[in-house]
Coordinates of C-alpha atoms in Angstrom, one line a residue:
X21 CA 33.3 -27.9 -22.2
X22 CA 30.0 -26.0 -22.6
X23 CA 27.2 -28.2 -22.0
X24 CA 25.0 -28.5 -25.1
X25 CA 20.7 -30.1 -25.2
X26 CA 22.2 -33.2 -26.6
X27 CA 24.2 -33.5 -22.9
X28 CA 21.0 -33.6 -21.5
X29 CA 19.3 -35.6 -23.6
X30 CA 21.9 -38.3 -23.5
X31 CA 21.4 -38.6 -19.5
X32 CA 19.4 -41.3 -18.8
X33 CA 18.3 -39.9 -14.9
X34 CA 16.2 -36.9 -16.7
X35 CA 13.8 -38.8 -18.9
X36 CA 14.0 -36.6 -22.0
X37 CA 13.4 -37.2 -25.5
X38 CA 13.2 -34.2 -28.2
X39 CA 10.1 -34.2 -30.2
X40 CA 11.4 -31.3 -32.8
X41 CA 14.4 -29.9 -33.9
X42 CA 17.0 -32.8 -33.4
X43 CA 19.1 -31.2 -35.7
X44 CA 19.9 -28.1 -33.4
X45 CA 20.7 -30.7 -29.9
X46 CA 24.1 -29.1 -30.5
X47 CA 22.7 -25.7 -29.2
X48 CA 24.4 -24.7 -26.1
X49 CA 23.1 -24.0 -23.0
X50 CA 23.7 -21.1 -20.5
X51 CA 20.8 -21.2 -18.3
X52 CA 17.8 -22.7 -17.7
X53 CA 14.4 -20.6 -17.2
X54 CA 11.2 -21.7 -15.6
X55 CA 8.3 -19.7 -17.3
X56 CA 4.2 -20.2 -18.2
X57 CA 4.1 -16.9 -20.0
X58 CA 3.0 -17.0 -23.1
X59 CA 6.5 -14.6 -24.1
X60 CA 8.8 -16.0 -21.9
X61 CA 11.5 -14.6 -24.5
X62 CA 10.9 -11.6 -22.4
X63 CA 12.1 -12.7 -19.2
X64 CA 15.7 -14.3 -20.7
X65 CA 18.8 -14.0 -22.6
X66 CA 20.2 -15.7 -25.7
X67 CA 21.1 -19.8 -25.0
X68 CA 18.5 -20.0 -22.0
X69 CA 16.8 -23.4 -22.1
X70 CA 12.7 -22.9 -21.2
X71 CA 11.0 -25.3 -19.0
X72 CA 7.6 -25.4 -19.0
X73 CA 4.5 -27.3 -17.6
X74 CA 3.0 -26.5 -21.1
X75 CA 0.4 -23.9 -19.4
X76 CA 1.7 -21.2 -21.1
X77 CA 1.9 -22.7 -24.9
X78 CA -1.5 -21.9 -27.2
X79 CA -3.9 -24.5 -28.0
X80 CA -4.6 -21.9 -31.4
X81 CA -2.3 -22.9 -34.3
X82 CA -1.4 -19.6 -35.2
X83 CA -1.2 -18.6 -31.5
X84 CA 1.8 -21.8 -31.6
X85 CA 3.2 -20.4 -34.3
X86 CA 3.7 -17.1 -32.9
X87 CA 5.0 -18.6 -29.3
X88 CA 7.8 -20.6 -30.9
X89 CA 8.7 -18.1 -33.4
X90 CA 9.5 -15.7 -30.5
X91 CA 11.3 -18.5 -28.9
X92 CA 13.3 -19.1 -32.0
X93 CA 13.8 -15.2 -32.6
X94 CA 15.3 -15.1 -29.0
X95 CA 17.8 -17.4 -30.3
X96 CA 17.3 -19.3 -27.0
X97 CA 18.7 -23.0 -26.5
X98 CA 15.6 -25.0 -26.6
X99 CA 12.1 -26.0 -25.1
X100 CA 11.6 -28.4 -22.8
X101 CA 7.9 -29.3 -21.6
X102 CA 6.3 -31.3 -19.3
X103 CA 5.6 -34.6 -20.5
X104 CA 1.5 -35.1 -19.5
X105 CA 1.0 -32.3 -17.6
X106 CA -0.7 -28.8 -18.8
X107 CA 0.7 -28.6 -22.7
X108 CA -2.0 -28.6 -25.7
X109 CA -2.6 -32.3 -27.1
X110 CA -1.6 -31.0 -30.6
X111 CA 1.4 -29.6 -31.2
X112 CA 1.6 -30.5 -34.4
X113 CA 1.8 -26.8 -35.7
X114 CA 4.8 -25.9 -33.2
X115 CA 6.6 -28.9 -34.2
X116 CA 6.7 -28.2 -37.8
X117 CA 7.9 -24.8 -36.9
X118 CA 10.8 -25.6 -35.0
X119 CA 11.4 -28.3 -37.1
X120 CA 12.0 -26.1 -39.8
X121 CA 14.0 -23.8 -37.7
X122 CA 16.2 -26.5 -36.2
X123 CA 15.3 -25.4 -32.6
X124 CA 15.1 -28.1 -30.1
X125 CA 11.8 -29.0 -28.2
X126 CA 11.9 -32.2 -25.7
X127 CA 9.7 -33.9 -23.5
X128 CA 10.8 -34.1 -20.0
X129 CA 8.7 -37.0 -17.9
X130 CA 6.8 -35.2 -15.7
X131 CA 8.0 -37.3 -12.9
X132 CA 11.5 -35.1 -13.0
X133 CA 11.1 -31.7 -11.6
X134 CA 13.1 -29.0 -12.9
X135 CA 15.4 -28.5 -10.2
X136 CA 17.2 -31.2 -11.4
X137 CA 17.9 -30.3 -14.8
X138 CA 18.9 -26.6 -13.5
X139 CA 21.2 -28.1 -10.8
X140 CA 22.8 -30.1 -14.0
X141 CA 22.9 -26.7 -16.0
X142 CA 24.0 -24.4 -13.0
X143 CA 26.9 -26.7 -12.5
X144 CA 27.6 -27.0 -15.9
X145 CA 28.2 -23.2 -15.8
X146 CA 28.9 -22.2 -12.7
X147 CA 32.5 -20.6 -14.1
X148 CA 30.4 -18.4 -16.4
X149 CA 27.9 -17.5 -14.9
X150 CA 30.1 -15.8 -12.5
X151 CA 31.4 -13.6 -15.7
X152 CA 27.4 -13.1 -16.7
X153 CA 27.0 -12.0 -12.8
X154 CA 30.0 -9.8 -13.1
X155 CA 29.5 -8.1 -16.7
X156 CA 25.8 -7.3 -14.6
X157 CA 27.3 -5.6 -11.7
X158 CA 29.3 -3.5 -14.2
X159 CA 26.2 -2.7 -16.4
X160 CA 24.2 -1.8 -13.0
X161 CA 27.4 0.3 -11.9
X162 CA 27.5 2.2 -15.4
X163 CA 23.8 3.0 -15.1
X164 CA 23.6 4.2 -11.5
X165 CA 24.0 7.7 -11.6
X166 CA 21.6 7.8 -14.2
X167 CA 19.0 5.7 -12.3
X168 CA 19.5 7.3 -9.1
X169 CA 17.8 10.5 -10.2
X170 CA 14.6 8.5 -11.5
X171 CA 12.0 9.6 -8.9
X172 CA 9.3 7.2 -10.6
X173 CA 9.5 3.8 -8.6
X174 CA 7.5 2.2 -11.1
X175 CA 9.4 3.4 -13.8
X176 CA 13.0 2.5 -12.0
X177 CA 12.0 -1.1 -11.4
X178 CA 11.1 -1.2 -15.0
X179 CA 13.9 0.0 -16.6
X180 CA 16.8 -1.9 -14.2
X181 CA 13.9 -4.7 -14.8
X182 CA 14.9 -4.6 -18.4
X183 CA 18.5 -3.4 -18.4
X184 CA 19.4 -6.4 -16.5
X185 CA 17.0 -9.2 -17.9
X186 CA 15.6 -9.8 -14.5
X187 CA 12.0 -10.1 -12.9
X188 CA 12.2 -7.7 -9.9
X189 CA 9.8 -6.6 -7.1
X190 CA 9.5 -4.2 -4.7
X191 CA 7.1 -5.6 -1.8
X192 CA 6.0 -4.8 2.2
X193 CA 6.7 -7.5 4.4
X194 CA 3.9 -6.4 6.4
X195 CA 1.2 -7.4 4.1
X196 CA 2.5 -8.3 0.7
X197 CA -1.2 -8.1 -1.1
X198 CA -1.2 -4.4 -0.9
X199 CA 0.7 -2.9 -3.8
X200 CA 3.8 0.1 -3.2
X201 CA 4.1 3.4 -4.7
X202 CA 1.0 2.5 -7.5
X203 CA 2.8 -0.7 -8.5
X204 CA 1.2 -3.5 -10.0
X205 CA 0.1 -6.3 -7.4
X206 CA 2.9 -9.0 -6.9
X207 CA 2.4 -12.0 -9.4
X208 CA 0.0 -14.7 -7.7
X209 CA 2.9 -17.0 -8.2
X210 CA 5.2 -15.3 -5.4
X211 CA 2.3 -14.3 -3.3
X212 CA 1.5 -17.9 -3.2
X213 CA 5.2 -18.9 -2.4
X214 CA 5.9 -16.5 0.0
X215 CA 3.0 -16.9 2.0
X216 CA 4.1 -19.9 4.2
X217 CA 7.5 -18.5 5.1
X218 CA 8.6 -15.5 8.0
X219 CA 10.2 -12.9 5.8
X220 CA 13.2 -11.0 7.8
X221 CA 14.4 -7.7 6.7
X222 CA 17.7 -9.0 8.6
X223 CA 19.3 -10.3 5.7
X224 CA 18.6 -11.9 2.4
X225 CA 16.3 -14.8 2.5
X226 CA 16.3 -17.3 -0.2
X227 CA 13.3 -19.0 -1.4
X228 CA 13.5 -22.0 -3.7
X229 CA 11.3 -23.3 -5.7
X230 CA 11.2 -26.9 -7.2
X231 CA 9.9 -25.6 -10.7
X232 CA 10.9 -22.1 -11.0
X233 CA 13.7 -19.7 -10.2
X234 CA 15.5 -18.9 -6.5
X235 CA 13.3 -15.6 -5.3
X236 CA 16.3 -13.8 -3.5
X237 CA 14.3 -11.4 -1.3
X238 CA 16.7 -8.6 -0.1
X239 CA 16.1 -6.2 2.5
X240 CA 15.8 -2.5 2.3
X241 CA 16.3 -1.8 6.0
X242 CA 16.1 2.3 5.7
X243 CA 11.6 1.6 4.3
X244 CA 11.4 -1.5 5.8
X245 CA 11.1 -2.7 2.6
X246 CA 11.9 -5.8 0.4
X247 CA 13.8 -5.7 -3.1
X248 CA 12.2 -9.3 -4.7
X249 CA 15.2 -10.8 -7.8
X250 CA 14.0 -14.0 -9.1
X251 CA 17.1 -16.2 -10.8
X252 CA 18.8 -18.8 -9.7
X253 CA 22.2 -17.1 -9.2
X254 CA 22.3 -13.8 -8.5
X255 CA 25.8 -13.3 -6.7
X256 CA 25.7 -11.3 -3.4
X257 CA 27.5 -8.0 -5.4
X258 CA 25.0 -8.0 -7.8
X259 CA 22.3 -7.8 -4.9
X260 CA 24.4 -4.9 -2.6
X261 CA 24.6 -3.1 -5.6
X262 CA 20.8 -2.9 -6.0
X263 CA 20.2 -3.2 -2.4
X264 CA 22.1 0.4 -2.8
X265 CA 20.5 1.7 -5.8
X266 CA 17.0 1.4 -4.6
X267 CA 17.3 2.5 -1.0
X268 CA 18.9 5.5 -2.3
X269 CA 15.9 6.2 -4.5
X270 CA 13.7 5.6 -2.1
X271 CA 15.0 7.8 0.3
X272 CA 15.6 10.5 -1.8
X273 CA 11.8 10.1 -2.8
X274 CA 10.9 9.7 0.7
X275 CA 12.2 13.1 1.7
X276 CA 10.5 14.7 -1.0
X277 CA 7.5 13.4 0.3
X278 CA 8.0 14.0 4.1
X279 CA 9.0 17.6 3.1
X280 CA 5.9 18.2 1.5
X281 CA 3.7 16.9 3.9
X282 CA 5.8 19.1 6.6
X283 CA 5.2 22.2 5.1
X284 CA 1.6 21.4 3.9
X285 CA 0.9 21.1 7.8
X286 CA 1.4 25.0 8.3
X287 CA -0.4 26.0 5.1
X288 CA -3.6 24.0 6.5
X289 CA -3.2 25.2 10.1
X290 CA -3.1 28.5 7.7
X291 CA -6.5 27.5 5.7
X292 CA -8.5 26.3 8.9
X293 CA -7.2 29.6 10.8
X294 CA -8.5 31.9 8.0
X295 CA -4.9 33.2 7.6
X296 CA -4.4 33.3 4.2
X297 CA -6.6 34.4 1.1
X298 CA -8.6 31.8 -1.5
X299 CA -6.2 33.2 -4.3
X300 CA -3.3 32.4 -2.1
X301 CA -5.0 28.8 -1.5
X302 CA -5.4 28.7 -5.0
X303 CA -1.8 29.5 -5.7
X304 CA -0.4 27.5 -3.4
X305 CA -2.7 24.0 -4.1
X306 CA -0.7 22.5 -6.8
X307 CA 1.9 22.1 -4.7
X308 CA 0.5 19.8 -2.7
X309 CA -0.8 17.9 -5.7
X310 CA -3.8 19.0 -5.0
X311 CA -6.5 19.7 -8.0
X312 CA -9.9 20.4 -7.1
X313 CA -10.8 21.7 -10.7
X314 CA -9.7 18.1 -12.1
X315 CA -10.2 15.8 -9.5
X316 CA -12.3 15.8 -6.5
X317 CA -10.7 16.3 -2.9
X318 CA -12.1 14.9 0.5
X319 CA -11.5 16.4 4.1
X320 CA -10.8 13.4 6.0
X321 CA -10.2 12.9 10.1
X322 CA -9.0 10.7 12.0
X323 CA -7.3 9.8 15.7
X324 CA -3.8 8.6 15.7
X325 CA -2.1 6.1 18.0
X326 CA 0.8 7.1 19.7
X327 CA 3.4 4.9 17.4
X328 CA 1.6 5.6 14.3
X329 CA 3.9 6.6 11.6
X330 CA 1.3 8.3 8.9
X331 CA 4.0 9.6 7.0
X332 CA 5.8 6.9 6.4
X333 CA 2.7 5.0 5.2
X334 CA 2.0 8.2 3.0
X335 CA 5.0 7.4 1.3
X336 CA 4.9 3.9 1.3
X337 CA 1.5 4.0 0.0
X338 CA 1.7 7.0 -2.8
X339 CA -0.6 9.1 -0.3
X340 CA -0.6 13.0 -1.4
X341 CA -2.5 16.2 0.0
X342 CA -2.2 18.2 3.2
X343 CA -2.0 16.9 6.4
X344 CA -2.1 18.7 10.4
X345 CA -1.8 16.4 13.3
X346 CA -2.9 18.3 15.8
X347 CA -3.7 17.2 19.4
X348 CA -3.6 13.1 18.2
X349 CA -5.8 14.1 15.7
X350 CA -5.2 14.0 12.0
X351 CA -6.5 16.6 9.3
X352 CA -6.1 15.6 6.0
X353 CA -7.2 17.3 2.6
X354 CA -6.6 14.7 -0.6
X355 CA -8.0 13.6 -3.5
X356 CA -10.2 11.1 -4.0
X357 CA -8.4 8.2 -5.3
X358 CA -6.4 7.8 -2.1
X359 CA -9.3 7.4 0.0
X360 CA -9.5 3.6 -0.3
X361 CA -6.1 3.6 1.1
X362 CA -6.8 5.5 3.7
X363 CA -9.4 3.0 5.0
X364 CA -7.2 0.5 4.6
X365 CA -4.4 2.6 7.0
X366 CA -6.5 3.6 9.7
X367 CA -9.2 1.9 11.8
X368 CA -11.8 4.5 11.8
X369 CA -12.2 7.6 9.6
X370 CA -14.7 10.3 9.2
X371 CA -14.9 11.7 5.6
X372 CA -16.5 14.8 4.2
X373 CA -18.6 15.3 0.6
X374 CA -16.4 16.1 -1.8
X375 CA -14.8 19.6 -1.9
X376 CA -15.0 21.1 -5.4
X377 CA -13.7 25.0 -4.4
X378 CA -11.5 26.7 -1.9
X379 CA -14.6 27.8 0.0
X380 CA -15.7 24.3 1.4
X381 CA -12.5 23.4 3.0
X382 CA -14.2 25.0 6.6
X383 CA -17.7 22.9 5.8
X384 CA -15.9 20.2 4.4
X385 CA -13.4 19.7 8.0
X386 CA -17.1 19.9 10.0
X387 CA -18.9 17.2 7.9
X388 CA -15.4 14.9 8.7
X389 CA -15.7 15.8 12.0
X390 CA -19.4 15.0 12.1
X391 CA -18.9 12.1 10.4
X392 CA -16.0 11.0 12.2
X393 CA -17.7 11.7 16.1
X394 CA -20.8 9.1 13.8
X395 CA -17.5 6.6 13.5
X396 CA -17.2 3.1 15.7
X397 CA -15.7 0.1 15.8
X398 CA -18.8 -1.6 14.3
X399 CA -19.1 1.5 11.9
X400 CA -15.3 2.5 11.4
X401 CA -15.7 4.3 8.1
X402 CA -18.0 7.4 8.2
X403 CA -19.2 9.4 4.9
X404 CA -21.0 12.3 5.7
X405 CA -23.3 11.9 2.8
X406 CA -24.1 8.5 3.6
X407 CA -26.5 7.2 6.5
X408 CA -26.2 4.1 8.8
X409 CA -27.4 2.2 12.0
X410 CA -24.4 4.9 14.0
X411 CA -26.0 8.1 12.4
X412 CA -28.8 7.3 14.0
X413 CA -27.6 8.3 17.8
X414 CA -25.7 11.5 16.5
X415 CA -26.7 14.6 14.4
X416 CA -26.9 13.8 10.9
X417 CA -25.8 17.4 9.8
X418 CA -24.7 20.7 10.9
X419 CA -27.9 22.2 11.3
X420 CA -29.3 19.4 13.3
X421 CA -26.5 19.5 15.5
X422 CA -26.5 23.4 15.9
X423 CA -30.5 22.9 17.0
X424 CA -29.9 20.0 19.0
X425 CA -27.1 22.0 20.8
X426 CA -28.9 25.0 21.0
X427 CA -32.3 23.5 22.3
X428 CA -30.6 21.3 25.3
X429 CA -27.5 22.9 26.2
X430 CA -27.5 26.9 24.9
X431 CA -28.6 28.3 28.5
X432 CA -26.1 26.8 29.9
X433 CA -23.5 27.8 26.9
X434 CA -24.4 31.6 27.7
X435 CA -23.9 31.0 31.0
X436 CA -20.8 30.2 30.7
X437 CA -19.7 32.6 28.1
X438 CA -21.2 35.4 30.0
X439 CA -20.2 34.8 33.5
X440 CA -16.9 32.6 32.9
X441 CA -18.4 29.5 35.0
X442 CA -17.7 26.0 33.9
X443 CA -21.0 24.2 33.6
X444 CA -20.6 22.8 30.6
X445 CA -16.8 21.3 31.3
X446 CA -18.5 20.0 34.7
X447 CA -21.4 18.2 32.8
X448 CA -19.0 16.9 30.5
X449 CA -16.8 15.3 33.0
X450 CA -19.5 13.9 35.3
X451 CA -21.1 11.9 32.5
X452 CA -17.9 10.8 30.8
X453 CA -17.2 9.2 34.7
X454 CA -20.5 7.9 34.3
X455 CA -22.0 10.3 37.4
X456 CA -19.3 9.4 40.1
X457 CA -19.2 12.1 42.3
X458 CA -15.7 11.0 44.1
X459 CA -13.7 10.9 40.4
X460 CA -15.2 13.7 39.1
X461 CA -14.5 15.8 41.6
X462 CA -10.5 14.6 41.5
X463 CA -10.2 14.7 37.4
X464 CA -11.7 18.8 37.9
X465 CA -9.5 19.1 41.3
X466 CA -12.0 20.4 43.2
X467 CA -13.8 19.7 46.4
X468 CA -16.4 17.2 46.2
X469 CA -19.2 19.8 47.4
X470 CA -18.3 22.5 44.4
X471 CA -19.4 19.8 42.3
X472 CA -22.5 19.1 44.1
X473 CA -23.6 22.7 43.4
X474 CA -22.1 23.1 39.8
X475 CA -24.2 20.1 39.2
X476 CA -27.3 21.4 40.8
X477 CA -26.9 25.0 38.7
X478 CA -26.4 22.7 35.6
X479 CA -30.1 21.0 36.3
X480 CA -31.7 24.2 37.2
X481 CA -30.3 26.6 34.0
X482 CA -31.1 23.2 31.8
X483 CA -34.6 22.2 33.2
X484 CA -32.6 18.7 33.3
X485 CA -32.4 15.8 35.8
X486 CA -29.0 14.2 36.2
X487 CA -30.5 11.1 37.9
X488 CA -33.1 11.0 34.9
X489 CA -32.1 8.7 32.1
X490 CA -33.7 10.1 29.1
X491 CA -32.4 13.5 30.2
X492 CA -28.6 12.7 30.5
X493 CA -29.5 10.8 27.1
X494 CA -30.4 14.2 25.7
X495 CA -27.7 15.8 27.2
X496 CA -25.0 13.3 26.3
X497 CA -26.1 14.1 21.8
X498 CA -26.2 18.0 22.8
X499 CA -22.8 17.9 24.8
X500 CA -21.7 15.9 21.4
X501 CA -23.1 17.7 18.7
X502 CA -21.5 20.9 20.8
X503 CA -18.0 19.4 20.3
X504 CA -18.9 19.0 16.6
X505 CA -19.6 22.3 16.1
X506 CA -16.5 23.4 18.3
X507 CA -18.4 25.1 21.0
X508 CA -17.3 22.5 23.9
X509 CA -13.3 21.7 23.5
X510 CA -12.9 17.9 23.6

């Protein structure tokens, strides 16, 4: 027999008593739905009972009116609130409404959670809420190959959101807080629930509640993802079946965007190389979503670990533009709304000024380099255009570091070019070992003496002493402003 409000308000263990609408107690009930919304009708189907601590109900009379109208036009099975807890102390205006609508509205004592009335109404239904589960599979199933070619994540969670009456989530277990693929941020409410407790992208977790819907949190093992579905009784089809649905999107979307970045590599290598024209660039830009007429671009560097997977964060993160990893290093052109992102990706980060034509991509890769060499642990995040306590032990622009170069170190640089020595790789490697003689002479492979003289040749072309303090100071900022401008290879 289907259970009905009057059921419930006839057992004595639940504390209930209706406060409107005794005349529609004989409404039936096919589910029970936790909400503080102020439209929970959104969130449910027809003969769902609401529980609520009263949070979401409108002290405003005519705000009332509207939430139990929408209640009413839901055709849902009843209110039931909180007794003493968050709900307006008039309600005089929502009473009088569903009074006149015959649509039940009870007072639950605040000492019985909710869990106990669902547990009464799950049971109560178990036999059709199978069917309900069932006739959802089906739906999903008839929708599917129409879903599958939605490449807008946002827009897929939305609509299979909608088409099955279902809050749904798509969330990193790695840190929850930062939002997917431009998605909204996760609702306080499961942030707050899921914070105490490991999540495993083993197998589905469930996470009850004792006021509000099961959150079924199901893994998507291919993104190392998790697919959130909060209800109390999602069956495991139902959950395969969009388990399925959304890896498949994903991955599909995910090679789109691992493609791109692939063959953006070669074009930039192409760009930096001076391979290709600017009309070519020009051409070839919007491909990469790239738009520098529209939206400003950044050149951005960094260094990569070894087990750094940029690409998959790119598309975890909704990352676009070009990108070369070359030598640990990464070059990246994008535009400027992704640069947050990136400093939340990557420990330390040298950006340019922005790049408003094709000309300034060379510039713009130098000021991210100079920035980036400015870049420390203390100072991970480097603009170019911007000053701070690390700009002050490194040139501040291109200029400065081509006179700073030239002044300390270009004697030594002709030498080298002209005559094919190696003084300037030598002085390099004897003050990155910090002037040992014995392990400079092993990382360069030669005998200990050939370093002796190299070293010697280097203080006599530079007017330098190695054993002098403020000279290897000098000579450390030229050896690094050289790097910056590409003269010394790092």
């Amino acid at each position: 027999m289907q259970l009905t409000v009057r059921d419930l308000v006839e057992m004595p263990q639940l504390k209930i008593r209706p406060i409107a609408g005794e005349n529609g107690l004989g409404r039936t009930i096919e589910w029970a739905h936790t909400s503080e919304l102020e439209d929970p009708s959104a969130w449910v189907l027809p003969n769902y009972l609401i529980m609520t601590t009263g949070l979401g109900i409108p002290k405003h009379q005519k705000k009332q009116h509207d939430y139990i109208m929408r209640l009413i036009d839901a055709d849902l099975a009843g209110l039931m609130i909180s007794d003493e807890m968050n709900a307006p102390d008039n309600l005089s205006k929502l009473i009088k409404i569903a009074d006149a609508h015959d649509f039940p509205v009870l007072f639950i004592n605040y000492h019985v959670p909710f869990i106990e009335v669902a547990k009464i109404i799950i049971e109560a239904n178990k036999g059709k809420k199978d069917a309900v589960n069932n006739a959802l599979v089906n739906l999903l199933y008839d929708h599917t190959k129409e879903l599958i070619k939605e490449h807008d994540i946002n827009a897929l969670l939305e609509r299979v959101s909608v088409l099955l009456n279902l809050p749904i989530y798509l969330m990193d277990p790695i840190d929850p807080t930062i939002p997917l693929f431009n998605l909204a941020p996760l609702p306080e409410s499961v942030l707050t629930t899921i914070k105490e407790t490991p999540l495993t992208l083993k197998e589905v977790q469930k996470i009850y509640q004792p006021s509000a819907p099961t959150l079924h949190m199901i893994p998507l093992q291919a993104q190392d993802l998790l697919l959130i579905v909060i209800d109390n009784s999602i069956n495991h089809e139902l959950m395969q079946n969009l388990a399925m649905l959304f890896s498949l999107c994903l991955e599909n979307r995910k090679e789109t965007c691992y493609q791109r970045f692939r063959l953006s590599s070669d074009f930039l290598d192409d760009i930096l190389n001076e391979r290709v024209s600017s009309a070519y660039i020009e051409q070839k830009l919007p491909n990469f979503k790239i738009d520098m007429e529209q939206t400003p671009c950044y050149a951005v560097i960094t260094t990569l670990e070894a087990d750094h997977h940029y690409l998959k964060q790119f598309f975890k993160y909704n990352v676009s533009g070009m990108a070369l990893l070359k030598k640990g290093r990464l070059f990246l052109i994008t535009e400027a709304p992704h640069i947050d992102t990136l400093t939340r990706l990557f420990a330390q980060l040298g950006i340019s000024d922005p790049i408003v034509e094709i000309k300034r991509i060379h510039d713009a890769f130098q000021e991210a380099m100079l920035a980036y060499k400015n870049s420390s642990p203390e100072y991970p995040i480097q603009h170019y255009s911007n000053q701070n306590y690390a700009t002050h032990t490194l040139p501040r622009s291109l200029e400065e570091a081509e006179r700073i170069f030239e002044f300390n170190l270009g004697a030594l640089y002709e030498q080298d070019q002209s005559k094919n020595t190696r003084y300037l790789h030598t002085l390099k490697a004897f003050l990155e070992n910090d002037r040992a003689w014995e392990k400079t002479a092993n990382q360069l492979h030669i005998h200990k003496q050939t370093l002796v003289y190299r070293i010697h040749k280097v203080e006599e072309i530079t007017g330098r002493k190695l054993n002098s303090t403020a000279d290897v100071v000098e000579l450390w900022m030229a050896l690094k402003a050289g790097e910056i401008l590409g003269h010394i290879i790092e």
